[in-house]
Short mmCIF file of C-alpha atoms and ligand atoms in Angstrom, two decimals:
data_model
loop_
_atom_site.label_atom_id
_atom_site.label_comp_id
_atom_site.label_asym_id
_atom_site.label_seq_id
_atom_site.Cartn_x
_atom_site.Cartn_y
_atom_site.Cartn_z
CA MET A 1298 11.78 -12.18 3.59
CA ALA A 1299 14.42 -9.20 2.56
CA THR A 1300 16.81 -12.13 2.65
CA ASP A 1301 14.33 -14.64 0.81
CA ALA A 1302 12.65 -12.53 -1.53
CA LEU A 1303 12.91 -13.70 -5.67
CA LEU A 1304 11.87 -10.62 -6.17
CA ARG A 1305 12.79 -7.30 -4.45
CA LEU A 1306 12.82 -2.97 -5.33
CA ASP A 1307 15.35 -1.41 -3.46
CA LYS A 1308 14.88 2.15 -3.21
CA VAL A 1309 13.59 2.49 -6.58
CA SER A 1310 12.92 6.07 -7.95
CA LYS A 1311 11.44 7.83 -11.04
CA HIS A 1312 11.48 11.04 -12.09
CA PHE A 1313 9.78 12.29 -15.45
CA ALA A 1314 10.58 15.50 -17.85
CA GLY A 1315 8.53 18.35 -16.19
CA GLY A 1316 9.78 17.34 -12.20
CA ILE A 1317 6.76 14.70 -12.60
CA VAL A 1318 7.80 12.30 -9.73
CA GLY A 1319 6.29 8.66 -10.85
CA LEU A 1320 8.19 6.64 -7.78
CA ARG A 1321 9.82 7.84 -4.53
CA GLU A 1322 12.17 5.68 -2.95
CA ILE A 1323 9.60 2.29 -3.32
CA ASP A 1324 11.44 -0.46 -1.22
CA LEU A 1325 9.60 -3.69 -1.61
CA SER A 1326 10.30 -7.23 -1.18
CA ILE A 1327 8.39 -10.04 -3.15
CA ALA A 1328 8.19 -13.79 -2.42
CA GLU A 1329 8.40 -16.84 -4.59
CA GLY A 1330 4.82 -17.86 -4.94
CA GLU A 1331 3.61 -14.57 -3.31
CA PHE A 1332 0.04 -13.12 -5.08
CA LEU A 1333 0.40 -9.24 -4.16
CA SER A 1334 -1.81 -6.48 -5.15
CA LEU A 1335 -0.73 -3.19 -5.98
CA LEU A 1336 -3.82 -1.04 -5.09
CA GLY A 1337 -4.11 3.08 -5.08
CA PRO A 1338 -5.94 5.96 -6.57
CA SER A 1339 -5.23 7.02 -9.78
CA GLY A 1340 -1.75 8.53 -10.83
CA CYS A 1341 0.04 6.53 -7.09
CA GLY A 1342 2.21 4.89 -9.63
CA LYS A 1343 1.60 1.36 -9.81
CA THR A 1344 1.70 0.92 -13.67
CA THR A 1345 5.10 2.47 -13.30
CA THR A 1346 6.22 0.32 -10.35
CA LEU A 1347 5.10 -2.86 -12.74
CA ARG A 1348 6.92 -0.91 -16.14
CA VAL A 1349 9.88 -0.78 -13.88
CA ILE A 1350 9.90 -4.34 -12.82
CA ALA A 1351 9.19 -5.52 -16.22
CA GLY A 1352 12.06 -3.41 -17.83
CA PHE A 1353 9.93 -1.16 -19.37
CA GLU A 1354 11.22 1.72 -17.65
CA ALA A 1355 14.62 2.22 -16.32
CA PRO A 1356 14.68 3.38 -12.57
CA SER A 1357 16.21 7.41 -11.64
CA GLU A 1358 17.35 5.82 -8.54
CA GLY A 1359 17.56 2.60 -6.89
CA ARG A 1360 18.49 -1.46 -7.95
CA ILE A 1361 16.32 -4.47 -8.61
CA LEU A 1362 16.91 -7.54 -7.70
CA LEU A 1363 16.09 -11.01 -8.58
CA ASP A 1364 17.16 -13.88 -6.53
CA GLY A 1365 19.47 -11.61 -4.85
CA LYS A 1366 21.07 -10.35 -8.42
CA GLU A 1367 20.80 -7.43 -10.01
CA ILE A 1368 18.77 -6.62 -13.04
CA THR A 1369 18.10 -3.31 -13.57
CA PRO A 1370 20.65 -2.48 -16.34
CA LEU A 1371 18.95 -6.40 -18.06
CA ARG A 1372 15.87 -5.32 -21.51
CA ALA A 1373 13.13 -6.74 -21.04
CA PHE A 1374 13.38 -9.59 -23.16
CA ASP A 1375 15.71 -11.02 -20.83
CA ARG A 1376 14.22 -10.58 -17.39
CA PRO A 1377 12.19 -13.72 -16.77
CA VAL A 1378 9.26 -11.62 -16.62
CA ASN A 1379 6.23 -11.42 -18.63
CA THR A 1380 2.89 -8.75 -18.51
CA VAL A 1381 -0.41 -9.51 -18.92
CA PHE A 1382 -1.69 -5.48 -19.96
CA GLN A 1383 -4.76 -3.98 -19.43
CA ASP A 1384 -5.86 -3.73 -22.92
CA TYR A 1385 -4.81 -7.47 -23.64
CA ALA A 1386 -2.36 -6.14 -26.56
CA LEU A 1387 -2.85 -9.24 -28.77
CA PHE A 1388 -2.45 -9.14 -32.23
CA PRO A 1389 -6.18 -9.12 -33.85
CA HIS A 1390 -4.75 -11.36 -37.58
CA MET A 1391 -3.73 -13.98 -35.89
CA SER A 1392 -5.10 -16.88 -34.23
CA VAL A 1393 -5.26 -18.05 -30.81
CA ALA A 1394 -2.55 -20.34 -30.88
CA GLU A 1395 -0.40 -18.15 -33.21
CA ASN A 1396 -1.04 -15.04 -30.22
CA VAL A 1397 -0.20 -17.73 -27.45
CA GLY A 1398 3.24 -18.92 -29.38
CA PHE A 1399 4.28 -15.90 -30.13
CA GLY A 1400 6.81 -15.67 -27.50
CA LEU A 1401 7.77 -18.96 -27.40
CA SER A 1402 9.03 -17.85 -31.65
CA LEU A 1403 10.86 -15.10 -30.01
CA ARG A 1404 12.82 -17.94 -28.45
CA LYS A 1405 13.24 -19.94 -31.33
CA ILE A 1406 11.05 -22.72 -30.12
CA ALA A 1407 9.07 -24.25 -32.59
CA GLY A 1408 7.85 -27.47 -33.76
CA ALA A 1409 6.13 -30.13 -31.67
CA GLU A 1410 7.74 -28.40 -28.60
CA ARG A 1411 6.04 -25.13 -29.39
CA ARG A 1412 2.81 -27.32 -29.80
CA LYS A 1413 2.72 -28.93 -26.83
CA ARG A 1414 3.35 -25.67 -24.35
CA VAL A 1415 0.56 -23.65 -26.67
CA ALA A 1416 -1.58 -26.29 -25.48
CA ALA A 1417 -0.67 -26.89 -22.30
CA ALA A 1418 -1.02 -23.07 -21.62
CA LEU A 1419 -4.70 -23.22 -23.79
CA ASP A 1420 -5.23 -25.80 -21.07
CA MET A 1421 -5.12 -23.94 -18.28
CA VAL A 1422 -7.33 -21.59 -19.00
CA GLY A 1423 -9.69 -23.63 -20.10
CA LEU A 1424 -9.75 -22.18 -23.62
CA ALA A 1425 -8.43 -25.78 -25.12
CA ASP A 1426 -11.18 -25.70 -27.95
CA LYS A 1427 -10.32 -22.45 -29.37
CA ILE A 1428 -6.60 -23.01 -30.54
CA ASN A 1429 -7.38 -22.24 -33.63
CA GLN A 1430 -9.98 -19.30 -33.65
CA ARG A 1431 -9.36 -15.85 -34.80
CA VAL A 1432 -9.11 -13.62 -31.19
CA GLN A 1433 -11.77 -11.19 -33.15
CA ALA A 1434 -14.07 -13.53 -32.90
CA LEU A 1435 -13.44 -13.99 -28.78
CA SER A 1436 -15.62 -12.62 -26.58
CA GLY A 1437 -14.05 -10.21 -23.79
CA GLY A 1438 -13.58 -12.73 -21.17
CA GLN A 1439 -11.77 -14.81 -24.11
CA ARG A 1440 -9.70 -12.63 -25.40
CA GLN A 1441 -8.92 -12.15 -21.14
CA ARG A 1442 -7.83 -15.91 -21.10
CA VAL A 1443 -5.63 -15.56 -24.22
CA ALA A 1444 -3.64 -12.52 -22.95
CA LEU A 1445 -3.15 -14.65 -19.55
CA ALA A 1446 -1.92 -18.22 -21.64
CA ARG A 1447 0.52 -15.83 -23.50
CA ALA A 1448 2.04 -14.38 -21.17
CA ILE A 1449 2.26 -18.12 -18.85
CA VAL A 1450 3.42 -19.57 -22.32
CA CYS A 1451 7.18 -18.14 -21.53
CA GLU A 1452 6.72 -19.98 -17.77
CA PRO A 1453 8.19 -16.25 -16.57
CA ARG A 1454 9.31 -16.49 -12.78
CA VAL A 1455 7.42 -12.89 -12.23
CA LEU A 1456 4.22 -12.41 -13.91
CA LEU A 1457 3.23 -8.91 -14.12
CA LEU A 1458 -0.69 -8.37 -14.50
CA ASP A 1459 -1.83 -4.70 -15.20
CA GLU A 1460 -5.77 -4.14 -14.56
CA PRO A 1461 -6.43 -7.48 -15.96
CA LEU A 1462 -9.74 -7.47 -15.39
CA SER A 1463 -11.30 -3.37 -15.70
CA ALA A 1464 -12.52 -4.52 -19.30
CA LEU A 1465 -14.62 -6.81 -17.72
CA ASP A 1466 -18.46 -7.06 -16.48
CA ALA A 1467 -19.15 -7.53 -12.86
CA HIS A 1468 -19.90 -10.70 -12.97
CA LEU A 1469 -17.64 -12.29 -15.22
CA ARG A 1470 -14.75 -10.33 -13.47
CA GLU A 1471 -15.80 -12.16 -10.41
CA GLN A 1472 -15.29 -15.29 -12.08
CA MET A 1473 -12.01 -14.45 -13.37
CA GLN A 1474 -11.29 -13.11 -9.98
CA VAL A 1475 -11.36 -16.82 -8.75
CA GLU A 1476 -10.20 -18.30 -11.88
CA LEU A 1477 -6.47 -16.37 -11.65
CA LYS A 1478 -5.97 -17.30 -8.01
CA ARG A 1479 -6.46 -20.99 -9.23
CA LEU A 1480 -4.31 -20.12 -11.90
CA GLN A 1481 -1.20 -18.95 -9.42
CA ARG A 1482 -1.88 -21.81 -7.34
CA GLU A 1483 -1.31 -24.17 -9.71
CA LEU A 1484 1.87 -22.49 -11.86
CA GLY A 1485 3.23 -21.86 -7.56
CA THR A 1486 3.89 -18.25 -10.27
CA THR A 1487 4.51 -14.86 -8.49
CA PHE A 1488 2.47 -12.91 -9.22
CA VAL A 1489 1.95 -9.01 -8.92
CA MET A 1490 -0.53 -7.09 -9.87
CA VAL A 1491 -2.08 -3.79 -10.31
CA THR A 1492 -5.65 -3.04 -9.50
CA HIS A 1493 -7.42 -0.01 -8.18
CA ASP A 1494 -10.41 -2.25 -6.97
CA GLN A 1495 -10.59 -2.47 -3.51
CA THR A 1496 -12.32 -5.63 -3.18
CA GLU A 1497 -10.91 -7.30 -5.85
CA ALA A 1498 -7.32 -6.91 -3.94
CA LEU A 1499 -9.08 -7.83 -1.04
CA SER A 1500 -10.18 -11.03 -2.30
CA ILE A 1501 -7.84 -12.29 -4.33
CA SER A 1502 -4.19 -11.24 -3.24
CA ASP A 1503 -1.66 -12.46 -0.16
CA ARG A 1504 -0.77 -9.18 0.68
CA ILE A 1505 -1.81 -5.75 -0.96
CA VAL A 1506 0.41 -2.93 -1.99
CA VAL A 1507 -1.39 0.22 -0.93
CA MET A 1508 -0.06 2.83 -2.93
CA ASN A 1509 -0.37 6.69 -2.84
CA LYS A 1510 1.44 9.87 -4.11
CA ALA A 1511 3.89 7.91 -6.05
CA ALA A 1512 5.43 6.01 -2.06
CA ILE A 1513 3.85 3.07 -0.24
CA GLU A 1514 1.12 3.79 2.56
CA GLN A 1515 1.61 0.30 4.27
CA ILE A 1516 2.45 -3.00 3.14
CA ALA A 1517 0.37 -5.73 4.62
CA SER A 1518 -2.33 -9.19 4.45
CA PRO A 1519 -5.82 -7.95 3.44
CA SER A 1520 -7.08 -8.60 7.03
CA GLU A 1521 -4.18 -6.64 8.65
CA LEU A 1522 -4.68 -3.66 5.98
CA TYR A 1523 -8.45 -3.88 6.76
CA ASP A 1524 -8.80 -4.48 10.63
CA HIS A 1525 -4.73 -2.53 11.06
CA PRO A 1526 -4.86 -0.12 8.24
CA ALA A 1527 -1.25 1.88 9.76
CA THR A 1528 -2.41 5.41 8.13
CA THR A 1529 -5.11 7.70 7.58
CA PHE A 1530 -4.87 7.44 4.45
CA VAL A 1531 -5.00 3.57 4.00
CA ALA A 1532 -8.13 3.57 7.10
CA GLY A 1533 -10.32 5.38 4.09
CA PHE A 1534 -8.76 3.98 1.15
CA ILE A 1535 -9.68 0.21 2.10
CA GLY A 1536 -13.59 -0.52 2.69
CA THR A 1537 -15.80 2.30 4.45
CA MET A 1538 -14.60 3.91 7.27
CA ASN A 1539 -16.13 6.56 10.05
CA LEU A 1540 -13.14 8.73 10.36
CA LEU A 1541 -13.91 10.28 13.48
CA ALA A 1542 -12.19 12.98 15.29
CA ALA A 1543 -11.85 11.97 19.05
CA LYS A 1544 -10.39 13.03 22.15
CA LEU A 1545 -9.17 10.74 25.17
CA ALA A 1546 -10.66 11.18 28.03
CA GLY A 1547 -9.54 8.24 29.97
CA ARG A 1548 -8.16 5.24 30.54
CA ASN A 1549 -7.73 2.56 32.60
CA ALA A 1550 -6.97 -1.28 32.91
CA ASP A 1551 -10.15 -2.41 30.43
CA GLY A 1552 -8.36 0.01 28.37
CA LEU A 1553 -8.97 4.00 26.87
CA GLN A 1554 -12.18 6.04 26.61
CA PHE A 1555 -12.42 8.32 23.66
CA LEU A 1556 -15.01 11.02 23.09
CA ALA A 1557 -15.83 11.52 19.34
CA GLY A 1558 -18.12 14.74 20.39
CA THR A 1559 -20.37 13.25 22.66
CA LEU A 1560 -20.06 9.60 21.53
CA PRO A 1561 -18.48 7.24 23.59
CA LEU A 1562 -15.56 5.10 22.28
CA ASN A 1563 -14.41 2.84 24.34
CA LEU A 1564 -11.07 0.44 23.05
CA ALA A 1565 -9.61 -2.10 24.42
CA ALA A 1566 -5.63 -0.88 25.07
CA ASP A 1567 -3.22 -1.76 22.63
CA ASP A 1568 -1.23 0.30 19.99
CA ALA A 1569 -2.57 4.11 21.79
CA ALA A 1570 0.44 3.61 24.50
CA ARG A 1571 1.69 6.90 23.61
CA LEU A 1572 -1.51 9.22 23.98
CA THR A 1573 -2.63 10.93 27.45
CA PRO A 1574 -5.90 12.24 28.28
CA GLY A 1575 -7.00 15.03 26.10
CA ASP A 1576 -4.44 14.14 23.49
CA ALA A 1577 -6.70 14.06 19.37
CA ALA A 1578 -6.48 11.32 17.59
CA THR A 1579 -8.78 10.21 14.73
CA ILE A 1580 -10.61 6.73 15.42
CA GLY A 1581 -11.70 4.41 12.81
CA VAL A 1582 -14.85 2.70 12.80
CA ARG A 1583 -16.41 0.14 10.43
CA PRO A 1584 -19.75 1.18 9.76
CA GLU A 1585 -20.49 -2.62 10.31
CA ASP A 1586 -19.32 -1.21 14.47
CA ILE A 1587 -22.32 0.93 14.35
CA LEU A 1588 -25.14 -0.06 16.81
CA VAL A 1589 -28.15 1.39 16.32
CA SER A 1590 -31.58 0.68 18.21
CA ARG A 1591 -34.42 3.03 19.02
CA GLU A 1592 -34.28 2.55 22.99
CA ARG A 1593 -31.35 4.52 24.48
CA ILE A 1594 -28.80 2.26 25.63
CA GLU A 1595 -25.69 2.19 27.22
CA ASN A 1596 -22.49 4.45 25.76
CA SER A 1597 -25.16 5.84 23.29
CA VAL A 1598 -25.81 8.91 21.76
CA GLY A 1599 -29.09 10.44 19.51
CA VAL A 1600 -29.06 10.17 16.32
CA ARG A 1601 -31.06 11.40 13.58
CA VAL A 1602 -31.40 9.90 10.07
CA GLN A 1603 -30.22 11.63 7.20
CA SER A 1604 -31.00 8.65 4.43
CA VAL A 1605 -31.17 4.96 4.14
CA VAL A 1606 -29.25 3.04 0.89
CA PHE A 1607 -30.16 -0.32 0.18
CA HIS A 1608 -26.99 -2.78 -0.16
CA GLY A 1609 -29.00 -6.05 -0.43
CA ARG A 1610 -27.15 -7.53 2.78
CA SER A 1611 -27.09 -4.76 4.91
CA LEU A 1612 -29.11 -0.95 5.28
CA ARG A 1613 -26.19 1.35 4.91
CA VAL A 1614 -27.30 4.33 6.93
CA HIS A 1615 -26.57 7.96 6.89
CA LEU A 1616 -26.73 9.43 10.69
CA ALA A 1617 -26.19 12.83 11.72
CA THR A 1618 -25.64 13.00 15.74
CA ASP A 1619 -26.99 15.69 17.71
CA ASP A 1620 -24.27 17.21 18.12
CA GLN A 1621 -23.90 17.83 14.13
CA ARG A 1622 -21.64 14.95 13.48
CA ASN A 1623 -22.16 12.61 10.38
CA LEU A 1624 -21.85 8.82 11.36
CA MET A 1625 -22.45 5.65 9.00
CA ALA A 1626 -23.67 2.24 9.89
CA ASP A 1627 -24.96 -0.83 7.97
CA ILE A 1628 -27.38 -2.84 9.24
CA PRO A 1629 -27.84 -6.73 8.40
CA ARG A 1630 -31.04 -7.21 7.55
CA GLN A 1631 -32.24 -9.93 10.55
CA ALA A 1632 -31.49 -6.96 12.42
CA GLN A 1633 -32.94 -4.53 10.70
CA PRO A 1634 -35.12 -2.21 13.52
CA ALA A 1635 -38.44 -2.21 11.39
CA ALA A 1636 -38.42 0.34 8.39
CA MET A 1637 -36.48 2.81 8.93
CA THR A 1638 -37.61 6.25 7.99
CA VAL A 1639 -35.57 9.65 7.34
CA GLY A 1640 -36.06 12.36 10.00
CA GLU A 1641 -36.45 9.59 12.39
CA GLN A 1642 -35.23 9.64 16.02
CA LEU A 1643 -32.65 6.85 17.15
CA PHE A 1644 -29.64 6.24 19.15
CA ALA A 1645 -26.32 4.82 17.92
CA SER A 1646 -23.46 3.66 19.72
CA LEU A 1647 -20.10 1.71 19.12
CA ARG A 1648 -20.66 -2.32 19.68
CA PRO A 1649 -18.45 -3.82 22.48
CA GLY A 1650 -15.34 -5.59 21.45
CA ALA A 1651 -14.57 -3.39 18.14
CA ALA A 1652 -11.03 -3.25 17.09
CA CYS A 1653 -10.95 0.62 15.66
CA PRO A 1654 -7.27 2.31 14.58
CA VAL A 1655 -6.15 4.69 16.63
CA LEU A 1656 -4.68 7.17 14.09
CA PRO A 1657 -3.24 10.47 14.08
CA ALA A 1658 -5.35 13.46 14.83
N1 LIG B 1817 5.88 8.31 -19.47
C1 LIG B 1817 5.19 9.50 -18.71
N2 LIG B 1817 5.83 10.20 -18.86
C2 LIG B 1817 5.77 11.67 -17.89
N3 LIG B 1817 4.65 11.28 -16.31
C3 LIG B 1817 4.10 10.02 -16.40
C4 LIG B 1817 4.65 8.51 -17.74
N4 LIG B 1817 4.15 7.88 -17.15
C5 LIG B 1817 3.63 8.06 -15.86
N5 LIG B 1817 3.45 9.38 -15.66
C6 LIG B 1817 3.04 9.60 -14.18
O1 LIG B 1817 3.44 9.10 -13.05
C7 LIG B 1817 2.61 9.13 -12.49
C8 LIG B 1817 2.16 7.80 -12.20
O2 LIG B 1817 1.60 7.16 -13.24
P1 LIG B 1817 1.14 5.74 -13.28
O3 LIG B 1817 0.62 5.39 -14.79
O4 LIG B 1817 1.91 4.85 -12.81
O5 LIG B 1817 0.28 5.39 -11.92
P2 LIG B 1817 -1.35 4.49 -12.15
O6 LIG B 1817 -1.16 4.70 -10.89
O7 LIG B 1817 -0.96 3.44 -12.86
O8 LIG B 1817 -2.29 5.28 -12.15
P3 LIG B 1817 -4.20 4.86 -13.10
O9 LIG B 1817 -4.70 4.27 -11.88
O10 LIG B 1817 -4.77 6.22 -13.14
O11 LIG B 1817 -3.34 3.54 -13.91
C9 LIG B 1817 1.49 10.02 -12.30
O12 LIG B 1817 1.80 11.50 -12.10
C10 LIG B 1817 1.45 10.09 -14.45
O13 LIG B 1817 0.89 11.35 -15.02
MG1 LIG B 1818 -1.93 2.53 -14.24
#
């Protein structure tokens, strides 16, 4: 990856006035044609990373390389990079065609060539019939597409997108996620997208960079992040996770036996080789891996139902164990024991075979 990366950030740091650290030694290699998302809480440095790649912001330390050549000193206009901004930044008094063709005019591309490329870009985003409209007359989703067309018309090597779908309602947003992915596949262009919506990042990306406090926590594929979070922060940030304080009770050929209070957690032995019995760890358990039953089953603990939340496909049940620990369980519709009620006494156990990350205590 490091050698054939299209874009590489090499120990990039950014310090702002007043001692604010925007980025701390960011190392990142992005492959040609990849759809990469930057995901993390507000203020973690996602936009700053994009701005540094685009050339709107100079790093305080470190280098940016494209095709192995340093581009750190190049101005934004001279980089083969375009940006789709969160607020689209369209020119309201111009037509759709004028907005999309703007970057081409700056590059002295005019006449038939310009018309052809504007039409092709609008076709890609499904707006061919809106070419002569004022952007003021367009809906939010249509403006979003104009902003995309304006960015792809210059045929950038890298397209940067900062929260491109955040202004759209949930339904349109999901539809645009699918379209964005299709567009990226058809163009074969490298996309780097900022989002703080983990569902969006998981559904659309080849790889996700999870950021926290100006630094990278983990870079991995969506399924790898979901199943094997490397840190407690990632485990708590991606999806919903019970983070259970536990102690290693024993180990044998079958695996590791942890106890979270009185709840037995029997895991296949793999990445916790460093632990010896008595050691403390945090075990990440997905709500869908907690089984709930009316009868006492093997390796279960007594629990009391605290609340039941309807999630459509499943019920999210908040439980308190007999030793006063909180536990969330997601129970699929077809597996629900008839009408669970608050205060009811049940039994909970870990689904055998569940893959649970073993994290530092
Ligand atoms: N021009 C600036 N001057 C001073 N501090 C800045 C500047 N730009 C960003 N910062 C600070 O750098 C940190 C990272 O900001 P950034 O905008 O990259 O966050 P973000 O991850 O995009 O957050 P959000 O999800 O809220 O957009 C924050 O602490 C922010 O206040
Ligand atoms: Mg931002």
